[in-house]
Short mmCIF file of C-alpha atoms in Angstrom, two decimals:
data_model
loop_
_atom_site.label_atom_id
_atom_site.label_comp_id
_atom_site.label_asym_id
_atom_site.label_seq_id
_atom_site.Cartn_x
_atom_site.Cartn_y
_atom_site.Cartn_z
CA MET A 10 196.84 151.09 47.81
CA SER A 11 195.31 151.50 51.22
CA SER A 12 194.83 154.98 52.60
CA PHE A 13 197.04 153.96 55.43
CA ALA A 14 199.90 152.74 53.21
CA GLY A 15 201.39 156.20 53.31
CA LEU A 16 201.88 155.79 57.00
CA GLN A 17 203.81 152.66 56.43
CA LEU A 18 205.89 154.20 53.69
CA ALA A 19 206.89 156.95 56.16
CA GLN A 20 207.54 154.52 59.03
CA ARG A 21 209.83 152.49 56.76
CA GLY A 22 211.60 155.67 55.81
CA LEU A 23 212.06 156.76 59.40
CA GLY A 24 213.27 153.33 60.36
CA ALA A 25 215.92 153.24 57.44
CA ALA A 26 217.13 156.72 58.35
CA GLN A 27 217.52 155.95 61.96
CA GLN A 28 219.42 152.74 61.25
CA THR A 29 221.74 154.81 58.97
CA LEU A 30 222.21 157.50 61.77
CA LEU A 31 222.90 154.66 64.28
CA ILE A 32 225.52 153.01 62.06
CA ALA A 33 227.26 156.21 61.26
CA ALA A 34 227.42 157.04 64.99
CA GLN A 35 228.87 153.42 65.62
CA ASN A 36 231.54 154.20 62.88
CA VAL A 37 232.48 157.61 64.30
CA ASP A 38 232.69 156.16 67.93
CA ASN A 39 235.17 153.54 66.67
CA VAL A 40 237.37 155.75 64.58
CA ALA A 41 240.33 154.96 66.62
CA THR A 42 239.51 151.45 67.57
CA PRO A 43 242.29 149.09 66.42
CA GLY A 44 241.02 146.49 63.91
CA TYR A 45 237.52 148.09 63.54
CA THR A 46 236.16 147.91 59.91
CA ARG A 47 233.60 150.35 59.01
CA GLN A 48 230.03 149.38 58.41
CA ARG A 49 227.20 150.54 56.00
CA VAL A 50 223.52 150.07 55.97
CA GLU A 51 222.31 148.24 52.92
CA GLN A 52 218.75 149.10 51.80
CA SER A 53 216.61 148.38 48.66
CA ALA A 54 213.29 149.60 47.39
CA LEU A 55 210.12 147.49 47.85
CA ALA A 56 207.85 146.60 45.02
CA PRO A 57 204.19 147.77 45.10
CA ALA A 58 201.99 145.55 47.36
CA ALA A 59 200.20 142.67 45.82
CA VAL A 60 196.65 143.28 44.75
CA THR A 61 194.11 141.65 47.09
CA ARG A 62 190.32 141.36 46.78
CA GLY A 63 188.64 144.67 47.41
CA SER A 64 191.83 146.79 46.64
CA LEU A 65 193.09 148.69 43.75
CA ALA A 66 196.45 148.08 41.87
CA SER A 67 198.79 150.88 42.78
CA PRO A 68 201.87 151.99 40.61
CA VAL A 69 203.60 153.27 43.72
CA GLY A 70 206.12 151.00 45.47
CA ALA A 71 205.83 150.09 49.14
CA GLY A 72 208.89 152.14 50.18
CA LEU A 73 212.27 150.59 51.29
CA THR A 74 213.63 148.00 53.58
CA VAL A 75 216.90 147.66 55.29
CA THR A 76 218.56 144.34 53.86
CA GLY A 77 221.42 144.31 56.05
CA ILE A 78 224.56 146.00 57.65
CA SER A 79 227.60 145.26 55.57
CA ARG A 80 231.12 145.21 56.85
CA LEU A 81 233.38 147.05 54.26
CA GLY A 82 236.39 144.88 54.63
CA ASP A 83 238.43 143.34 51.72
CA ALA A 84 239.24 139.59 52.17
CA LEU A 85 242.17 140.00 49.72
CA LEU A 86 243.75 142.85 51.66
CA ASP A 87 243.22 141.09 54.94
CA ALA A 88 244.98 138.02 53.52
CA GLY A 89 247.88 140.22 52.39
CA VAL A 90 248.19 141.80 55.88
CA ARG A 91 248.29 138.21 57.43
CA THR A 92 250.97 137.08 54.87
CA SER A 93 253.18 140.10 55.58
CA ALA A 94 252.70 139.96 59.40
CA ALA A 95 254.05 136.34 59.19
CA ALA A 96 257.04 137.34 57.38
CA ALA A 97 257.63 140.46 59.54
CA GLY A 98 257.26 138.55 62.74
CA TYR A 99 259.82 136.01 61.52
CA ALA A 100 262.32 138.48 60.57
CA GLU A 101 261.95 140.67 63.55
CA VAL A 102 262.90 137.75 66.04
CA ARG A 103 265.85 136.68 64.00
CA ALA A 104 267.16 140.32 63.76
CA THR A 105 266.69 141.01 67.46
CA THR A 106 268.49 137.83 68.23
CA TYR A 107 271.45 138.60 66.03
CA GLY A 108 271.53 142.22 67.60
CA SER A 109 271.67 140.67 71.04
CA LEU A 110 274.38 138.26 70.08
CA GLU A 111 276.50 141.29 68.83
CA ASP A 112 275.87 142.94 72.09
CA ALA A 113 277.07 139.85 73.89
CA TYR A 114 280.21 139.82 71.91
CA GLY A 115 280.87 143.46 72.61
CA GLU A 116 283.03 143.91 69.50
CA PRO A 117 284.92 145.98 68.85
CA GLY A 118 286.09 147.41 72.31
CA THR A 119 288.81 147.29 74.65
CA THR A 120 287.01 145.18 77.21
CA ALA A 121 285.68 142.80 74.51
CA LEU A 122 287.46 139.39 73.74
CA SER A 123 289.57 140.91 70.96
CA GLY A 124 290.81 143.51 73.19
CA ARG A 125 291.68 141.17 76.06
CA LEU A 126 293.58 138.79 73.79
CA SER A 127 295.63 141.73 72.44
CA ALA A 128 296.35 142.89 76.06
CA PHE A 129 297.27 139.28 76.95
CA TRP A 130 299.73 138.88 74.17
CA SER A 131 301.07 142.33 74.91
CA ALA A 132 301.76 141.25 78.50
CA TRP A 133 303.72 138.29 77.55
CA SER A 134 305.80 140.43 75.18
CA ASP A 135 306.65 142.82 78.03
CA LEU A 136 307.55 139.94 80.28
CA ALA A 137 309.83 138.59 77.34
CA ASN A 138 311.66 141.97 77.44
CA ASN A 139 311.87 142.08 81.32
CA PRO A 140 311.83 138.56 82.60
CA ASP A 141 313.43 139.48 85.93
CA GLU A 142 310.58 142.16 86.52
CA PRO A 143 308.00 141.00 88.91
CA GLY A 144 305.51 143.48 87.80
CA ALA A 145 305.57 142.15 84.32
CA GLY A 146 304.69 138.73 85.54
CA VAL A 147 301.81 140.07 87.58
CA ALA A 148 300.46 141.77 84.41
CA VAL A 149 300.55 138.50 82.60
CA LEU A 150 298.58 136.74 85.39
CA GLN A 151 296.05 139.56 85.49
CA ALA A 152 295.67 139.59 81.68
CA GLY A 153 295.00 136.03 81.65
CA ARG A 154 292.31 136.45 84.26
CA ASP A 155 290.64 139.18 82.36
CA LEU A 156 290.69 137.07 79.36
CA GLY A 157 288.98 134.35 81.12
CA ALA A 158 286.44 136.68 82.65
CA SER A 159 285.60 138.23 79.15
CA LEU A 160 285.01 134.83 77.79
CA ALA A 161 282.94 133.93 80.73
CA THR A 162 280.87 136.97 80.43
CA ALA A 163 280.10 136.51 76.85
CA ARG A 164 279.20 132.90 77.27
CA THR A 165 276.81 133.78 80.22
CA ALA A 166 275.04 136.43 78.04
CA VAL A 167 274.65 133.89 75.27
CA THR A 168 273.31 131.27 77.64
CA THR A 169 270.89 133.80 79.15
CA GLN A 170 269.70 134.78 75.77
CA TRP A 171 268.97 131.07 74.91
CA ARG A 172 266.99 130.59 78.14
CA ASP A 173 265.01 133.81 77.39
CA ARG A 174 264.16 132.73 73.94
CA ARG A 175 263.10 129.22 75.40
CA ALA A 176 260.66 131.07 77.67
CA ASP A 177 259.52 132.93 74.62
CA VAL A 178 258.46 129.60 73.06
CA ASP A 179 256.28 128.60 75.94
CA ALA A 180 254.67 132.23 75.98
CA LEU A 181 254.09 132.18 72.18
CA THR A 182 252.61 128.62 72.12
CA SER A 183 250.19 129.70 75.10
CA GLN A 184 249.21 132.77 72.98
CA VAL A 185 248.56 130.55 69.98
CA ASN A 186 246.44 128.11 71.79
CA ALA A 187 244.48 130.90 73.37
CA ALA A 188 243.86 132.71 70.16
CA ALA A 189 242.83 129.54 68.32
CA GLY A 190 240.43 128.57 71.18
CA ARG A 191 238.83 131.92 70.91
CA LEU A 192 238.61 131.93 67.10
CA ALA A 193 236.83 128.67 67.21
CA GLU A 194 234.41 129.94 69.73
CA LEU A 195 233.75 133.13 67.53
CA ASN A 196 233.14 130.79 64.57
CA ARG A 197 230.26 129.18 66.57
CA VAL A 198 228.80 132.54 67.88
CA ILE A 199 228.86 134.17 64.29
CA GLY A 200 227.30 131.18 62.84
CA SER A 201 224.55 131.10 65.35
CA THR A 202 224.10 134.95 65.14
CA THR A 203 223.86 135.05 61.40
CA ALA A 204 221.58 132.13 61.13
CA ALA A 205 219.15 133.92 63.41
CA GLY A 206 219.18 137.00 61.11
CA GLY A 207 221.54 139.02 63.28
CA THR A 208 224.64 141.12 62.47
CA ALA A 209 227.93 139.88 63.68
CA ASN A 210 230.26 142.51 62.20
CA GLU A 211 232.06 143.42 65.48
CA LEU A 212 232.62 139.66 66.07
CA ILE A 213 233.98 139.28 62.57
CA ASP A 214 236.44 142.17 63.40
CA GLU A 215 237.60 140.37 66.45
CA ARG A 216 238.06 137.12 64.55
CA ALA A 217 240.08 139.03 61.81
CA ARG A 218 242.26 140.41 64.53
CA LEU A 219 242.88 136.95 66.04
CA ALA A 220 243.73 135.43 62.60
CA GLU A 221 246.28 138.32 62.19
CA THR A 222 247.64 137.53 65.64
CA LEU A 223 247.96 133.70 64.72
CA ALA A 224 249.68 134.76 61.39
CA SER A 225 252.30 137.04 63.01
CA THR A 226 252.79 134.56 65.93
CA ALA A 227 252.87 131.16 64.13
CA GLY A 228 252.72 131.93 60.53
CA ALA A 229 249.19 130.79 60.24
CA THR A 230 247.04 131.12 57.10
CA ALA A 231 243.29 131.66 57.19
CA GLN A 232 240.46 130.98 54.77
CA LEU A 233 236.85 131.90 54.98
CA GLN A 234 234.39 128.97 54.38
CA PRO A 235 231.10 129.26 52.44
CA ASP A 236 229.13 129.01 55.70
CA GLY A 237 230.83 132.07 57.15
CA GLY A 238 233.39 130.13 59.31
CA MET A 239 237.08 130.58 59.14
CA THR A 240 239.51 127.81 58.97
CA VAL A 241 243.19 128.38 60.16
CA ARG A 242 246.10 126.27 59.09
CA LEU A 243 249.80 125.97 60.10
CA ASN A 244 251.78 124.93 56.96
CA GLY A 245 248.64 123.17 55.58
CA THR A 246 247.60 121.34 58.77
CA TRP A 247 244.44 122.67 60.31
CA LEU A 248 244.69 124.57 63.65
CA VAL A 249 240.99 125.71 63.70
CA SER A 250 238.26 124.10 61.78
CA GLY A 251 234.74 125.38 62.38
CA THR A 252 234.21 125.21 66.15
CA ALA A 253 237.14 123.04 66.90
CA ALA A 254 240.65 124.03 67.75
CA ARG A 255 243.81 121.88 68.25
CA VAL A 256 246.28 122.51 70.96
CA LEU A 257 250.15 122.82 70.65
CA THR A 258 252.53 121.70 73.16
CA VAL A 259 256.29 122.34 73.69
CA THR A 260 258.95 119.59 73.86
CA GLY A 261 262.64 119.80 74.35
CA PRO A 262 265.17 120.96 77.02
CA ALA A 263 264.88 123.99 79.28
CA ASP A 264 268.70 124.26 79.29
CA PRO A 265 271.00 124.69 76.30
CA ALA A 266 273.63 122.29 77.84
CA SER A 267 271.78 119.13 76.51
CA GLY A 268 272.20 120.17 72.88
CA ALA A 269 268.64 118.74 72.07
CA PRO A 270 266.43 120.67 69.71
CA VAL A 271 263.18 122.43 71.09
CA ARG A 272 260.12 121.53 69.18
CA VAL A 273 256.34 122.32 69.00
CA SER A 274 253.95 119.37 68.60
CA TRP A 275 250.32 118.64 68.27
CA GLN A 276 248.85 117.76 71.69
CA ASP A 277 246.53 115.00 69.97
CA THR A 278 249.52 113.45 68.16
CA PRO A 279 252.46 113.45 70.64
CA GLY A 280 255.73 113.32 68.96
CA THR A 281 254.60 114.86 65.74
CA PRO A 282 256.40 118.22 65.34
CA VAL A 283 254.57 121.15 63.73
CA ALA A 284 256.54 122.25 60.65
CA LEU A 285 256.20 126.07 61.25
CA THR A 286 257.43 128.19 58.26
CA GLY A 287 256.68 131.85 59.46
CA GLY A 288 255.83 134.05 62.43
CA GLU A 289 257.55 134.62 65.67
CA LEU A 290 257.33 131.10 66.88
CA ALA A 291 258.95 129.59 63.95
CA ALA A 292 261.86 132.20 64.13
CA THR A 293 262.35 131.46 67.79
CA LEU A 294 262.71 127.82 67.27
CA SER A 295 265.14 128.40 64.53
CA VAL A 296 267.36 130.58 66.69
CA LEU A 297 267.20 127.89 69.35
CA ALA A 298 268.40 124.99 67.00
CA PRO A 299 271.46 123.17 68.21
CA ALA A 300 274.90 123.91 66.65
CA ASP A 301 276.13 121.52 63.84
CA ASP A 302 279.58 120.66 62.37
CA ALA A 303 278.86 122.85 59.35
CA GLY A 304 278.35 125.98 61.52
CA THR A 305 274.69 126.24 60.07
CA GLY A 306 272.89 125.56 63.22
CA GLY A 307 270.91 127.96 65.52
CA PRO A 308 272.69 131.37 65.84
CA ILE A 309 272.66 131.27 69.67
CA ALA A 310 274.11 127.86 69.81
CA GLU A 311 276.66 128.54 67.11
CA ALA A 312 277.73 131.66 69.08
CA ALA A 313 278.13 129.58 72.18
CA ALA A 314 280.12 127.00 70.28
CA ALA A 315 282.36 129.66 68.84
CA LEU A 316 283.17 130.90 72.26
CA ASP A 317 283.78 127.41 73.63
CA GLY A 318 285.96 126.60 70.65
CA ILE A 319 288.07 129.90 71.19
CA ALA A 320 288.42 128.95 74.77
CA GLY A 321 289.58 125.36 73.99
CA ASP A 322 291.99 126.50 71.25
CA LEU A 323 293.33 129.17 73.49
CA ALA A 324 293.98 126.92 76.40
CA THR A 325 295.68 124.27 74.17
CA ALA A 326 297.89 126.69 72.38
CA VAL A 327 299.01 128.68 75.31
CA ASN A 328 299.55 125.45 77.40
CA THR A 329 301.67 123.86 74.71
CA ALA A 330 303.89 126.92 74.51
CA HIS A 331 304.01 127.35 78.16
CA ASN A 332 305.05 123.60 78.91
CA ALA A 333 307.84 124.10 76.44
CA GLY A 334 309.51 126.69 78.54
CA THR A 335 310.97 126.92 81.99
CA THR A 336 310.80 129.37 84.89
CA ARG A 337 313.42 131.76 85.83
CA SER A 338 314.59 129.05 88.40
CA GLY A 339 314.91 126.52 85.62
CA SER A 340 312.05 124.51 86.69
CA PRO A 341 309.61 123.04 84.14
CA ALA A 342 306.53 125.23 83.61
CA GLY A 343 303.22 123.54 83.63
CA ASP A 344 299.79 124.50 82.23
CA PHE A 345 298.95 128.27 82.29
CA PHE A 346 295.15 127.73 81.66
CA ALA A 347 292.82 125.00 83.06
CA LEU A 348 289.43 124.03 81.80
CA ASP A 349 286.43 123.15 84.18
CA PRO A 350 285.06 119.71 82.71
CA ARG A 351 281.67 120.44 84.53
CA ARG A 352 281.17 123.75 82.49
CA PRO A 353 281.26 125.02 79.13
CA ALA A 354 284.79 125.81 77.89
CA ALA A 355 284.36 129.50 77.74
CA ALA A 356 282.55 129.68 81.22
CA GLY A 357 285.43 127.62 82.87
CA LEU A 358 288.75 129.06 81.73
CA THR A 359 290.95 129.82 84.64
CA VAL A 360 294.67 130.61 85.18
CA VAL A 361 296.55 128.11 86.99
CA PRO A 362 299.82 129.87 88.25
CA THR A 363 299.23 132.34 91.05
CA ASP A 364 302.91 133.34 91.44
CA PRO A 365 304.82 135.25 88.65
CA ALA A 366 307.71 133.01 89.48
CA ALA A 367 305.77 130.05 88.02
CA LEU A 368 305.57 131.56 84.64
CA ALA A 369 307.40 130.30 81.73
CA THR A 370 310.03 132.70 80.55
CA ALA A 371 313.20 130.99 79.41
CA ALA A 372 313.96 128.16 76.92
CA ARG A 373 315.10 124.98 78.42
CA GLY A 374 318.83 124.97 79.22
CA SER A 375 319.10 128.80 79.18
CA GLY A 376 319.81 131.29 81.85
CA PRO A 377 317.39 132.98 84.15
CA LEU A 378 317.34 136.40 82.24
CA ASP A 379 316.27 134.51 79.00
CA GLY A 380 312.81 135.51 77.65
CA THR A 381 312.64 133.08 74.74
CA ALA A 382 309.60 131.13 76.12
CA ALA A 383 307.73 134.38 77.02
CA ALA A 384 308.45 135.83 73.49
CA GLY A 385 307.07 132.50 72.07
CA LEU A 386 303.93 132.85 73.94
CA ALA A 387 303.42 136.37 72.70
CA ARG A 388 303.68 135.07 69.17
CA VAL A 389 300.87 132.68 69.68
CA GLY A 390 298.43 135.45 69.09
CA SER A 391 299.97 136.34 65.63
CA GLY A 392 300.07 132.82 64.03
CA PRO A 393 297.83 131.86 60.85
CA ASP A 394 295.60 129.67 63.11
CA SER A 395 295.68 131.76 66.19
CA PRO A 396 292.71 132.16 68.61
CA ASP A 397 292.74 135.86 67.66
CA ARG A 398 292.18 135.03 63.88
CA ARG A 399 289.56 132.42 64.69
CA TRP A 400 287.63 134.94 66.79
CA ALA A 401 287.94 137.44 64.15
CA THR A 402 286.31 135.10 61.70
CA ALA A 403 283.46 134.27 64.11
CA VAL A 404 282.90 137.96 64.74
CA ALA A 405 282.82 138.76 60.93
CA ALA A 406 280.51 135.84 60.27
CA LEU A 407 278.16 137.02 63.05
CA GLY A 408 278.23 140.46 61.85
CA ALA A 409 277.45 139.45 58.18
CA ALA A 410 274.50 137.32 59.43
CA ALA A 411 273.33 140.22 61.62
CA ARG A 412 273.41 142.61 58.54
CA SER A 413 271.43 140.15 56.51
CA ALA A 414 268.90 139.61 59.21
CA THR A 415 268.48 143.41 59.76
CA GLY A 416 268.08 143.90 56.09
CA GLN A 417 265.32 141.29 55.81
CA GLN A 418 263.69 142.72 58.75
CA THR A 419 263.60 146.24 57.05
CA ILE A 420 262.12 144.69 53.94
CA THR A 421 259.44 142.72 55.60
CA ALA A 422 258.66 145.45 57.92
CA ALA A 423 258.02 147.88 54.95
CA ALA A 424 255.94 145.25 53.18
CA ALA A 425 253.79 144.73 56.33
CA GLY A 426 253.48 148.52 56.58
CA ALA A 427 252.34 148.93 52.98
CA ALA A 428 249.74 145.95 53.34
CA ARG A 429 248.37 147.48 56.54
CA SER A 430 248.05 150.83 54.87
CA SER A 431 246.18 149.39 52.03
CA GLN A 432 243.82 147.61 54.40
CA THR A 433 243.34 150.73 56.46
CA SER A 434 242.55 152.93 53.44
CA SER A 435 239.90 150.27 52.47
CA GLY A 436 238.28 149.55 55.67
CA SER A 437 238.94 152.36 58.26
CA VAL A 438 236.57 155.02 59.17
CA SER A 439 236.73 158.38 57.37
CA LEU A 440 235.12 161.14 59.51
CA ASP A 441 234.50 163.22 56.42
CA GLU A 442 232.58 160.38 54.78
CA GLU A 443 230.66 159.69 58.01
CA ASN A 444 229.74 163.42 58.35
CA VAL A 445 228.22 163.43 55.03
CA THR A 446 226.29 160.19 55.89
CA LEU A 447 224.94 161.83 59.13
CA VAL A 448 223.71 164.83 57.39
CA SER A 449 221.96 162.99 54.63
CA ALA A 450 220.43 160.51 57.10
CA GLN A 451 219.34 163.40 59.17
CA TYR A 452 217.51 165.10 56.31
CA ALA A 453 216.19 161.76 55.29
CA TYR A 454 214.64 161.19 58.71
CA GLN A 455 213.21 164.85 58.73
CA ALA A 456 211.76 164.22 55.23
CA ALA A 457 210.23 160.87 56.35
CA ALA A 458 208.95 162.55 59.51
CA ARG A 459 207.37 165.27 57.30
CA VAL A 460 205.63 162.64 55.19
CA LEU A 461 204.33 160.94 58.29
CA THR A 462 202.92 164.38 59.47
CA THR A 463 201.35 165.13 56.09
CA MET A 464 199.74 161.84 55.89
CA ASP A 465 198.49 162.07 59.50
CA GLU A 466 196.86 165.44 58.78
CA THR A 467 195.34 163.94 55.38
CA LEU A 468 193.84 161.13 57.31
CA ASP A 469 192.61 163.40 59.98
CA ILE A 470 190.70 165.36 57.39
CA LEU A 471 189.44 162.26 55.65
CA ILE A 472 188.20 160.58 58.86
CA ASN A 473 187.19 163.26 61.15
CA ARG A 474 186.00 166.16 58.74
CA THR A 475 184.53 164.53 55.72
CA GLY A 476 180.84 165.10 55.59
CA THR A 477 180.83 167.80 58.10
CA VAL A 478 180.87 170.90 55.64
CA GLY A 479 178.05 173.40 56.55
CA LEU A 480 177.23 171.70 59.89
CA ARG A 481 177.23 173.63 63.00
#
């Protein structure tokens, strides 16, 4: 071994200790950084230098070398976080949607539709008992207007929710496209960095966060490739492959009146919808689905259909009973409710009579104080197929679906939290551990520095003082 080999040993020790100190400092600095995965210096011992002409074999190794900086993440735990995030994102959107629909219905409550229906039938009952009392007729007219206003308010709230969710589809799609494009770029940068012998751990952390975003947003799955790249797929079809990223586009109406579905398609294959199975985007598309005859369509459209159905049934039933009676003067009574054909039934229900004298109170051929027709109208609300019963059924169905969605949200959120906790415990920074690393690296640095000083002193004696003993 050369006399200067000791200096090289000390220099390598100083370099390794310094690298360890720097990585520990990096970990400590990012202890609160979301998505950061702790790193560790990997080092190995060097074998003795090869024997060359004029040198002697040495049993002493050549010190150590830093072989790399590892990222202490767990691919299996990362995949679990992405899977649970997709399920949690899907469940959260649906639970939030059902909660908003329940708010739109406003049940139970005196100002909700059930309370307005009850007040309407009660007003007709009062009119039946007091057919000659103008105030009772005024109460019927006002109750009818309140009932129409309650239906219109609920219908407007449901329509507004549909439009809000429709805007969410555009926003989520743009988010997916941006994340996919950035992830493809990171694949390129990470590949070139590692090929040049550099470290790309922070870039890998960013890519992992983007993959998680794509999972929670669109239910994407991600897989690491042997070359270090990441492939992202949506229900088996690639979204990101190497340095290429596909683009999603949104098709479908911007207004619920058309009844057409909203879809997300591939830009490079127009008309081919993407079969999304998880994430916020899939859930949003599911709640925007049109209503169907079986009542299994999108919850927003089904809620709107329920309101329109109640309005139509109410108008038909009340008008039929109202036309069967006569006013106090004996004149035939016309329709009580009218529907605006240009608007949804629930949004266009209005009261036709403006004068209490035009209300049907008596049966045909009876006297002016007869209240038979008004009593018959009061009984419309208690029949086996009454609007009240249909509305109660619709409210109960919505409540059951909302409870199911909320329960699913609770389960998926707990699973996502557990997956996140496992990932954090594996890859997050422990300040206690980093403090130990800092102290040990500090002593290693000091020891290497002491070796360097000793070698320097030894060489100084060997070079500058050998042969000078006794010389003045």
